[in-house]
Amino acid sequence: MNETFKKRLNRGDLLIGTIITIASPEIGEIYSGAGFDWLFIDLEHSALSVKDAQVILQSTSLGTPCLIRVPSLDDIWIKKALDIGASGIIIPQVKTAEDAQKAVQLCKYPPEGFRSVGIGRAQGYGENFQEYVINANDNIAVIIQIEHKDAVKNMGDIIKVAGIDSVFIGPYDLSASMNKIGRIADADIQNAIAQVKEIAERANIPLGIFGATVDAVRPYIMNGYTLVAIGIDTMLISNAAKGMIEKIKHIGGNIG
Ligand code: 3PY
Ligand code: MG
């Protein structure tokens, strides 16, 4: 059996992913073939339904691990995302140790947690039920997002919660919580990010972050972040389309 995503994450491998927000099996298939280490299916900031997420999972024909970001710390979203076969869950807006504890418990079957037991795609529709439920707690990655100034303040307690596989910083929400929306390069935001990094590193928890472009994530990668999401499918298409138009104008095309 291939190594699980969680194993690679825990070991500190550099894992490059990208955000999917478009309900298209073609995108899942293309991205899977493009060589990403993981795909970030975003149910928080998109129109994707759970069914759409399942179709994307089914389309990653090369078996690229998919993590699902649920819209909130909520048992209904988490159990659905796990039962359709996510390799891990990204939970936004974790602000306290209690939130972090709940996040871990909702992702794990008893006795470590209180994930409810279903028979769906993750369990091979029953075909590999026993194998799945025995291994799920060890195989599912639990990733909490630190993206609020209160979370930064509580980081020392949050990081003590057992079962967190990665701390994924959300620079945009963090900047919003500090009244500096979108100003990621601002010294206060970078200081907050550095505080989170230091605490996570001391606890040996791998760090993740999102950046809109390769240039945005480069400094983080150089600085030891290993779970990295670059860009969003919609932005990629938009930039490629605008780039194409720009290029054709340059060679004297008659467009626009
Ligand atoms: C943020 O920047 O707020 C994010 O959640 C990125 O994924
Ligand atoms: Mg966010």
PDB file of C-alpha atoms and ligand atoms in Angstrom:
ATOM      1  CA  MET A   1       0.000   0.000   0.000  1.00  0.00           C
ATOM      2  CA  ASN A   2       1.216   3.550  -0.768  1.00  0.00           C
ATOM      3  CA  GLU A   3       2.314   5.726   2.110  1.00  0.00           C
ATOM      4  CA  THR A   4      -0.546   7.738   3.490  1.00  0.00           C
ATOM      5  CA  PHE A   5      -0.645  11.509   3.118  1.00  0.00           C
ATOM      6  CA  LYS A   6      -0.609  11.811   6.890  1.00  0.00           C
ATOM      7  CA  LYS A   7       2.605   9.822   7.135  1.00  0.00           C
ATOM      8  CA  ARG A   8       4.313  12.097   4.625  1.00  0.00           C
ATOM      9  CA  LEU A   9       2.941  15.162   6.408  1.00  0.00           C
ATOM     10  CA  ASN A  10       4.135  13.967   9.837  1.00  0.00           C
ATOM     11  CA  ARG A  11       7.571  13.217   8.407  1.00  0.00           C
ATOM     12  CA  GLY A  12       7.881  16.788   7.162  1.00  0.00           C
ATOM     13  CA  ASP A  13       7.921  16.133   3.419  1.00  0.00           C
ATOM     14  CA  LEU A  14       7.342  19.223   1.311  1.00  0.00           C
ATOM     15  CA  LEU A  15       3.794  18.796   0.007  1.00  0.00           C
ATOM     16  CA  ILE A  16       2.582  21.168  -2.674  1.00  0.00           C
ATOM     17  CA  GLY A  17      -1.127  21.517  -3.310  1.00  0.00           C
ATOM     18  CA  THR A  18      -3.597  23.925  -4.821  1.00  0.00           C
ATOM     19  CA  ILE A  19      -7.151  24.990  -4.085  1.00  0.00           C
ATOM     20  CA  ILE A  20     -10.058  23.566  -6.064  1.00  0.00           C
ATOM     21  CA  THR A  21     -13.313  25.521  -6.031  1.00  0.00           C
ATOM     22  CA  ILE A  22     -14.812  24.563  -9.396  1.00  0.00           C
ATOM     23  CA  ALA A  23     -17.193  21.615  -9.564  1.00  0.00           C
ATOM     24  CA  SER A  24     -15.439  19.806 -12.368  1.00  0.00           C
ATOM     25  CA  PRO A  25     -14.130  16.248 -12.599  1.00  0.00           C
ATOM     26  CA  GLU A  26     -11.939  17.492 -15.450  1.00  0.00           C
ATOM     27  CA  ILE A  27     -10.081  19.784 -13.047  1.00  0.00           C
ATOM     28  CA  GLY A  28      -9.572  16.922 -10.607  1.00  0.00           C
ATOM     29  CA  GLU A  29      -8.235  14.759 -13.411  1.00  0.00           C
ATOM     30  CA  ILE A  30      -5.958  17.457 -14.869  1.00  0.00           C
ATOM     31  CA  TYR A  31      -4.567  18.446 -11.467  1.00  0.00           C
ATOM     32  CA  SER A  32      -4.037  14.837 -10.491  1.00  0.00           C
ATOM     33  CA  GLY A  33      -1.984  14.369 -13.666  1.00  0.00           C
ATOM     34  CA  ALA A  34      -0.091  17.645 -13.180  1.00  0.00           C
ATOM     35  CA  GLY A  35       1.892  16.281 -10.248  1.00  0.00           C
ATOM     36  CA  PHE A  36       0.532  18.037  -7.168  1.00  0.00           C
ATOM     37  CA  ASP A  37       1.232  16.198  -3.918  1.00  0.00           C
ATOM     38  CA  TRP A  38      -2.247  16.975  -2.663  1.00  0.00           C
ATOM     39  CA  LEU A  39      -5.396  18.835  -3.581  1.00  0.00           C
ATOM     40  CA  PHE A  40      -7.248  21.260  -1.334  1.00  0.00           C
ATOM     41  CA  ILE A  41     -10.987  20.933  -1.993  1.00  0.00           C
ATOM     42  CA  ASP A  42     -12.551  24.043  -0.544  1.00  0.00           C
ATOM     43  CA  LEU A  43     -16.069  23.755   0.817  1.00  0.00           C
ATOM     44  CA  GLU A  44     -15.620  26.926   2.871  1.00  0.00           C
ATOM     45  CA  HIS A  45     -15.233  29.585   0.205  1.00  0.00           C
ATOM     46  CA  SER A  46     -16.868  28.074  -2.858  1.00  0.00           C
ATOM     47  CA  ALA A  47     -20.183  26.851  -4.183  1.00  0.00           C
ATOM     48  CA  LEU A  48     -18.999  23.227  -4.027  1.00  0.00           C
ATOM     49  CA  SER A  49     -21.413  20.734  -2.499  1.00  0.00           C
ATOM     50  CA  VAL A  50     -20.412  17.512  -0.774  1.00  0.00           C
ATOM     51  CA  LYS A  51     -21.513  15.691  -3.929  1.00  0.00           C
ATOM     52  CA  ASP A  52     -19.233  17.933  -6.038  1.00  0.00           C
ATOM     53  CA  ALA A  53     -16.352  17.145  -3.696  1.00  0.00           C
ATOM     54  CA  GLN A  54     -17.026  13.423  -4.088  1.00  0.00           C
ATOM     55  CA  VAL A  55     -16.968  13.737  -7.889  1.00  0.00           C
ATOM     56  CA  ILE A  56     -13.604  15.523  -7.676  1.00  0.00           C
ATOM     57  CA  LEU A  57     -12.266  12.777  -5.395  1.00  0.00           C
ATOM     58  CA  GLN A  58     -13.448  10.170  -7.882  1.00  0.00           C
ATOM     59  CA  SER A  59     -11.746  12.027 -10.732  1.00  0.00           C
ATOM     60  CA  THR A  60      -8.279  12.082  -9.192  1.00  0.00           C
ATOM     61  CA  SER A  61      -7.482   8.975 -11.139  1.00  0.00           C
ATOM     62  CA  LEU A  62      -3.829   8.872 -10.102  1.00  0.00           C
ATOM     63  CA  GLY A  63      -4.831   8.779  -6.468  1.00  0.00           C
ATOM     64  CA  THR A  64      -3.652  12.267  -5.499  1.00  0.00           C
ATOM     65  CA  PRO A  65      -4.650  12.716  -1.841  1.00  0.00           C
ATOM     66  CA  CYS A  66      -7.441  15.219  -1.343  1.00  0.00           C
ATOM     67  CA  LEU A  67      -7.916  17.245   1.799  1.00  0.00           C
ATOM     68  CA  ILE A  68     -11.279  18.854   2.298  1.00  0.00           C
ATOM     69  CA  ARG A  69     -11.651  22.207   3.998  1.00  0.00           C
ATOM     70  CA  VAL A  70     -15.003  22.159   5.734  1.00  0.00           C
ATOM     71  CA  PRO A  71     -16.926  25.416   6.093  1.00  0.00           C
ATOM     72  CA  SER A  72     -16.773  25.347   9.891  1.00  0.00           C
ATOM     73  CA  LEU A  73     -15.949  23.267  12.934  1.00  0.00           C
ATOM     74  CA  ASP A  74     -19.055  21.174  12.613  1.00  0.00           C
ATOM     75  CA  ASP A  75     -19.701  17.443  12.967  1.00  0.00           C
ATOM     76  CA  ILE A  76     -22.058  17.249   9.978  1.00  0.00           C
ATOM     77  CA  TRP A  77     -19.531  18.669   7.524  1.00  0.00           C
ATOM     78  CA  ILE A  78     -16.642  16.702   8.949  1.00  0.00           C
ATOM     79  CA  LYS A  79     -18.354  13.313   8.897  1.00  0.00           C
ATOM     80  CA  LYS A  80     -19.590  13.829   5.338  1.00  0.00           C
ATOM     81  CA  ALA A  81     -16.145  14.938   4.132  1.00  0.00           C
ATOM     82  CA  LEU A  82     -14.503  11.908   5.754  1.00  0.00           C
ATOM     83  CA  ASP A  83     -17.111   9.431   4.526  1.00  0.00           C
ATOM     84  CA  ILE A  84     -16.632  10.484   0.898  1.00  0.00           C
ATOM     85  CA  GLY A  85     -12.943   9.639   1.266  1.00  0.00           C
ATOM     86  CA  ALA A  86     -10.927  12.713   2.220  1.00  0.00           C
ATOM     87  CA  SER A  87      -7.341  11.956   3.254  1.00  0.00           C
ATOM     88  CA  GLY A  88      -7.565  14.755   5.772  1.00  0.00           C
ATOM     89  CA  ILE A  89      -9.684  17.604   7.000  1.00  0.00           C
ATOM     90  CA  ILE A  90      -8.757  21.275   7.149  1.00  0.00           C
ATOM     91  CA  ILE A  91     -10.741  23.075   9.828  1.00  0.00           C
ATOM     92  CA  PRO A  92     -10.942  26.865   9.502  1.00  0.00           C
ATOM     93  CA  GLN A  93     -10.982  29.410  12.320  1.00  0.00           C
ATOM     94  CA  VAL A  94      -9.723  27.293  15.200  1.00  0.00           C
ATOM     95  CA  LYS A  95      -9.312  29.878  17.957  1.00  0.00           C
ATOM     96  CA  THR A  96      -8.953  27.973  21.228  1.00  0.00           C
ATOM     97  CA  ALA A  97      -7.637  24.706  22.645  1.00  0.00           C
ATOM     98  CA  GLU A  98     -11.280  23.615  23.036  1.00  0.00           C
ATOM     99  CA  ASP A  99     -11.846  24.193  19.296  1.00  0.00           C
ATOM    100  CA  ALA A 100      -8.723  22.191  18.497  1.00  0.00           C
ATOM    101  CA  GLN A 101      -9.802  19.345  20.781  1.00  0.00           C
ATOM    102  CA  LYS A 102     -13.241  19.250  19.162  1.00  0.00           C
ATOM    103  CA  ALA A 103     -11.658  19.254  15.686  1.00  0.00           C
ATOM    104  CA  VAL A 104      -9.522  16.216  16.526  1.00  0.00           C
ATOM    105  CA  GLN A 105     -12.405  14.379  18.184  1.00  0.00           C
ATOM    106  CA  LEU A 106     -14.783  14.924  15.249  1.00  0.00           C
ATOM    107  CA  CYS A 107     -12.176  13.434  12.895  1.00  0.00           C
ATOM    108  CA  LYS A 108     -11.535  10.299  14.954  1.00  0.00           C
ATOM    109  CA  TYR A 109     -13.631   7.243  15.759  1.00  0.00           C
ATOM    110  CA  PRO A 110     -14.057   6.233  19.418  1.00  0.00           C
ATOM    111  CA  PRO A 111     -12.304   5.886  21.758  1.00  0.00           C
ATOM    112  CA  GLU A 112     -10.081   8.767  20.592  1.00  0.00           C
ATOM    113  CA  GLY A 113     -12.987  10.820  19.347  1.00  0.00           C
ATOM    114  CA  PHE A 114     -16.638  10.703  18.428  1.00  0.00           C
ATOM    115  CA  ARG A 115     -16.745  10.434  14.661  1.00  0.00           C
ATOM    116  CA  SER A 116     -19.950   8.701  13.689  1.00  0.00           C
ATOM    117  CA  VAL A 117     -19.746   5.413  11.776  1.00  0.00           C
ATOM    118  CA  GLY A 118     -21.004   5.346   8.210  1.00  0.00           C
ATOM    119  CA  ILE A 119     -20.650   3.067   5.226  1.00  0.00           C
ATOM    120  CA  GLY A 120     -19.796   5.171   2.201  1.00  0.00           C
ATOM    121  CA  ARG A 121     -17.120   5.693  -0.385  1.00  0.00           C
ATOM    122  CA  ALA A 122     -14.336   5.861   2.215  1.00  0.00           C
ATOM    123  CA  GLN A 123     -15.301   2.420   3.478  1.00  0.00           C
ATOM    124  CA  GLY A 124     -15.491   0.939  -0.035  1.00  0.00           C
ATOM    125  CA  TYR A 125     -19.290   0.972   0.299  1.00  0.00           C
ATOM    126  CA  GLY A 126     -18.809  -1.748   2.904  1.00  0.00           C
ATOM    127  CA  GLU A 127     -16.235  -3.813   0.986  1.00  0.00           C
ATOM    128  CA  ASN A 128     -13.311  -2.634   3.130  1.00  0.00           C
ATOM    129  CA  PHE A 129     -15.270  -1.418   6.115  1.00  0.00           C
ATOM    130  CA  GLN A 130     -13.300  -3.246   8.796  1.00  0.00           C
ATOM    131  CA  GLU A 131      -9.906  -2.312   7.392  1.00  0.00           C
ATOM    132  CA  TYR A 132     -10.942   1.332   7.019  1.00  0.00           C
ATOM    133  CA  VAL A 133     -12.371   1.788  10.510  1.00  0.00           C
ATOM    134  CA  ILE A 134      -9.403   0.082  12.169  1.00  0.00           C
ATOM    135  CA  ASN A 135      -6.907   2.348  10.418  1.00  0.00           C
ATOM    136  CA  ALA A 136      -8.828   5.600   9.974  1.00  0.00           C
ATOM    137  CA  ASN A 137      -7.652   7.297  13.162  1.00  0.00           C
ATOM    138  CA  ASP A 138      -4.041   6.671  12.166  1.00  0.00           C
ATOM    139  CA  ASN A 139      -4.533   7.552   8.504  1.00  0.00           C
ATOM    140  CA  ILE A 140      -6.649  10.709   8.504  1.00  0.00           C
ATOM    141  CA  ALA A 141      -4.761  14.012   8.764  1.00  0.00           C
ATOM    142  CA  VAL A 142      -6.255  16.629  11.069  1.00  0.00           C
ATOM    143  CA  ILE A 143      -5.195  20.114  10.048  1.00  0.00           C
ATOM    144  CA  ILE A 144      -6.280  23.158  11.980  1.00  0.00           C
ATOM    145  CA  GLN A 145      -6.233  26.662  10.574  1.00  0.00           C
ATOM    146  CA  ILE A 146      -4.749  29.429  12.654  1.00  0.00           C
ATOM    147  CA  GLU A 147      -6.126  32.568  11.106  1.00  0.00           C
ATOM    148  CA  HIS A 148      -7.351  34.892  13.804  1.00  0.00           C
ATOM    149  CA  LYS A 149      -5.536  37.101  16.271  1.00  0.00           C
ATOM    150  CA  ASP A 150      -7.255  35.284  19.174  1.00  0.00           C
ATOM    151  CA  ALA A 151      -5.847  31.995  17.866  1.00  0.00           C
ATOM    152  CA  VAL A 152      -2.354  33.501  17.861  1.00  0.00           C
ATOM    153  CA  LYS A 153      -2.879  34.554  21.470  1.00  0.00           C
ATOM    154  CA  ASN A 154      -4.045  31.047  22.410  1.00  0.00           C
ATOM    155  CA  MET A 155      -1.476  29.208  20.323  1.00  0.00           C
ATOM    156  CA  GLY A 156       0.505  27.968  23.343  1.00  0.00           C
ATOM    157  CA  ASP A 157      -2.569  26.037  24.582  1.00  0.00           C
ATOM    158  CA  ILE A 158      -3.839  25.028  21.142  1.00  0.00           C
ATOM    159  CA  ILE A 159      -0.594  23.302  20.231  1.00  0.00           C
ATOM    160  CA  LYS A 160      -0.771  21.077  23.330  1.00  0.00           C
ATOM    161  CA  VAL A 161      -3.851  19.296  21.973  1.00  0.00           C
ATOM    162  CA  ALA A 162      -2.900  15.759  20.919  1.00  0.00           C
ATOM    163  CA  GLY A 163      -3.792  14.638  17.417  1.00  0.00           C
ATOM    164  CA  ILE A 164      -3.087  17.793  15.406  1.00  0.00           C
ATOM    165  CA  ASP A 165      -1.091  16.870  12.298  1.00  0.00           C
ATOM    166  CA  SER A 166      -0.455  20.363  10.989  1.00  0.00           C
ATOM    167  CA  VAL A 167      -1.094  24.013  11.715  1.00  0.00           C
ATOM    168  CA  PHE A 168      -2.141  25.749   8.528  1.00  0.00           C
ATOM    169  CA  ILE A 169      -1.942  29.522   8.657  1.00  0.00           C
ATOM    170  CA  GLY A 170      -4.605  31.505   6.832  1.00  0.00           C
ATOM    171  CA  PRO A 171      -2.825  34.812   6.154  1.00  0.00           C
ATOM    172  CA  TYR A 172      -5.878  36.522   4.667  1.00  0.00           C
ATOM    173  CA  ASP A 173      -8.263  35.897   7.554  1.00  0.00           C
ATOM    174  CA  LEU A 174      -5.454  36.611   9.993  1.00  0.00           C
ATOM    175  CA  SER A 175      -4.880  39.984   8.362  1.00  0.00           C
ATOM    176  CA  ALA A 176      -8.624  40.695   8.473  1.00  0.00           C
ATOM    177  CA  SER A 177      -8.768  39.894  12.198  1.00  0.00           C
ATOM    178  CA  MET A 178      -5.997  42.457  12.722  1.00  0.00           C
ATOM    179  CA  ASN A 179      -7.805  45.133  10.723  1.00  0.00           C
ATOM    180  CA  LYS A 180      -5.230  44.919   7.926  1.00  0.00           C
ATOM    181  CA  ILE A 181      -7.212  42.938   5.415  1.00  0.00           C
ATOM    182  CA  GLY A 182      -5.082  41.547   2.595  1.00  0.00           C
ATOM    183  CA  ARG A 183      -1.909  43.318   3.780  1.00  0.00           C
ATOM    184  CA  ILE A 184       0.011  40.099   4.252  1.00  0.00           C
ATOM    185  CA  ALA A 185       3.438  41.746   4.045  1.00  0.00           C
ATOM    186  CA  ASP A 186       2.631  44.155   6.903  1.00  0.00           C
ATOM    187  CA  ALA A 187       5.056  43.784   9.812  1.00  0.00           C
ATOM    188  CA  ASP A 188       2.289  43.066  12.359  1.00  0.00           C
ATOM    189  CA  ILE A 189       0.884  40.236  10.249  1.00  0.00           C
ATOM    190  CA  GLN A 190       4.327  38.805   9.621  1.00  0.00           C
ATOM    191  CA  ASN A 191       5.072  39.025  13.364  1.00  0.00           C
ATOM    192  CA  ALA A 192       1.887  37.120  14.182  1.00  0.00           C
ATOM    193  CA  ILE A 193       2.792  34.488  11.589  1.00  0.00           C
ATOM    194  CA  ALA A 194       6.283  34.211  13.059  1.00  0.00           C
ATOM    195  CA  GLN A 195       4.839  33.679  16.561  1.00  0.00           C
ATOM    196  CA  VAL A 196       2.632  30.836  15.324  1.00  0.00           C
ATOM    197  CA  LYS A 197       5.582  29.313  13.499  1.00  0.00           C
ATOM    198  CA  GLU A 198       7.829  29.395  16.520  1.00  0.00           C
ATOM    199  CA  ILE A 199       5.273  27.702  18.772  1.00  0.00           C
ATOM    200  CA  ALA A 200       4.393  25.021  16.199  1.00  0.00           C
ATOM    201  CA  GLU A 201       8.063  24.322  15.533  1.00  0.00           C
ATOM    202  CA  ARG A 202       8.839  23.942  19.209  1.00  0.00           C
ATOM    203  CA  ALA A 203       6.086  21.317  19.366  1.00  0.00           C
ATOM    204  CA  ASN A 204       7.362  19.638  16.194  1.00  0.00           C
ATOM    205  CA  ILE A 205       4.106  20.209  14.340  1.00  0.00           C
ATOM    206  CA  PRO A 206       4.487  20.763  10.585  1.00  0.00           C
ATOM    207  CA  LEU A 207       3.442  24.158   9.305  1.00  0.00           C
ATOM    208  CA  GLY A 208       1.221  24.936   6.367  1.00  0.00           C
ATOM    209  CA  ILE A 209       0.249  28.104   4.580  1.00  0.00           C
ATOM    210  CA  PHE A 210      -1.594  29.422   1.546  1.00  0.00           C
ATOM    211  CA  GLY A 211      -0.217  31.888  -0.970  1.00  0.00           C
ATOM    212  CA  ALA A 212      -1.782  33.153  -4.151  1.00  0.00           C
ATOM    213  CA  THR A 213       1.351  32.671  -6.263  1.00  0.00           C
ATOM    214  CA  VAL A 214       4.653  30.809  -6.318  1.00  0.00           C
ATOM    215  CA  ASP A 215       6.387  34.064  -5.371  1.00  0.00           C
ATOM    216  CA  ALA A 216       4.073  34.450  -2.374  1.00  0.00           C
ATOM    217  CA  VAL A 217       4.884  30.998  -0.980  1.00  0.00           C
ATOM    218  CA  ARG A 218       8.608  30.929  -1.835  1.00  0.00           C
ATOM    219  CA  PRO A 219       9.759  32.632   1.414  1.00  0.00           C
ATOM    220  CA  TYR A 220       7.631  30.284   3.494  1.00  0.00           C
ATOM    221  CA  ILE A 221       9.049  27.199   1.788  1.00  0.00           C
ATOM    222  CA  MET A 222      12.575  28.548   2.295  1.00  0.00           C
ATOM    223  CA  ASN A 223      11.643  29.055   5.940  1.00  0.00           C
ATOM    224  CA  GLY A 224      10.577  25.483   6.613  1.00  0.00           C
ATOM    225  CA  TYR A 225       6.843  25.400   5.861  1.00  0.00           C
ATOM    226  CA  THR A 226       6.019  22.008   4.355  1.00  0.00           C
ATOM    227  CA  LEU A 227       2.257  21.954   3.698  1.00  0.00           C
ATOM    228  CA  VAL A 228       1.857  24.547   1.000  1.00  0.00           C
ATOM    229  CA  ALA A 229      -1.197  25.492  -1.060  1.00  0.00           C
ATOM    230  CA  ILE A 230      -0.546  27.693  -4.067  1.00  0.00           C
ATOM    231  CA  GLY A 231      -3.317  29.515  -5.887  1.00  0.00           C
ATOM    232  CA  ILE A 232      -6.932  28.801  -6.669  1.00  0.00           C
ATOM    233  CA  ASP A 233      -8.272  27.140  -9.808  1.00  0.00           C
ATOM    234  CA  THR A 234     -10.386  30.178 -10.732  1.00  0.00           C
ATOM    235  CA  MET A 235      -7.393  32.535 -10.431  1.00  0.00           C
ATOM    236  CA  LEU A 236      -5.225  30.192 -12.465  1.00  0.00           C
ATOM    237  CA  ILE A 237      -7.736  30.147 -15.321  1.00  0.00           C
ATOM    238  CA  SER A 238      -8.286  33.887 -15.090  1.00  0.00           C
ATOM    239  CA  ASN A 239      -4.551  34.635 -15.168  1.00  0.00           C
ATOM    240  CA  ALA A 240      -3.934  32.203 -18.012  1.00  0.00           C
ATOM    241  CA  ALA A 241      -6.784  33.720 -20.037  1.00  0.00           C
ATOM    242  CA  LYS A 242      -5.596  37.294 -19.452  1.00  0.00           C
ATOM    243  CA  GLY A 243      -2.017  36.253 -20.207  1.00  0.00           C
ATOM    244  CA  MET A 244      -3.087  34.751 -23.501  1.00  0.00           C
ATOM    245  CA  ILE A 245      -4.909  37.910 -24.546  1.00  0.00           C
ATOM    246  CA  GLU A 246      -1.931  40.056 -23.524  1.00  0.00           C
ATOM    247  CA  LYS A 247       0.435  37.904 -25.541  1.00  0.00           C
ATOM    248  CA  ILE A 248      -1.669  37.954 -28.668  1.00  0.00           C
ATOM    249  CA  LYS A 249      -1.967  41.747 -28.434  1.00  0.00           C
ATOM    250  CA  HIS A 250       1.833  41.925 -28.278  1.00  0.00           C
ATOM    251  CA  ILE A 251       2.230  40.080 -31.527  1.00  0.00           C
ATOM    252  CA  GLY A 252      -0.121  42.464 -33.226  1.00  0.00           C
ATOM    253  CA  GLY A 253      -3.323  40.487 -32.994  1.00  0.00           C
ATOM    254  CA  ASN A 254      -6.535  42.300 -33.663  1.00  0.00           C
ATOM    255  CA  ILE A 255      -8.249  41.602 -30.396  1.00  0.00           C
ATOM    256  CA  GLY A 256      -9.912  44.155 -28.168  1.00  0.00           C
TER     257      GLY A 256
HETATM  258  C1  3PY B   1      -6.749  32.546   4.579  1.00  0.00           C
HETATM  259  O1  3PY B   1      -5.752  33.121   4.149  1.00  0.00           O
HETATM  260  O2  3PY B   1      -7.577  33.061   5.341  1.00  0.00           O
HETATM  261  C2  3PY B   1      -6.986  31.155   4.198  1.00  0.00           C
HETATM  262  O3  3PY B   1      -7.852  30.536   4.748  1.00  0.00           O
HETATM  263  C3  3PY B   1      -6.134  30.561   3.136  1.00  0.00           C
HETATM  264  O4  3PY B   1      -6.463  29.261   2.860  1.00  0.00           O
HETATM  265 MG    MG B   2      -9.222  31.649   5.835  1.00  0.00          MG
END
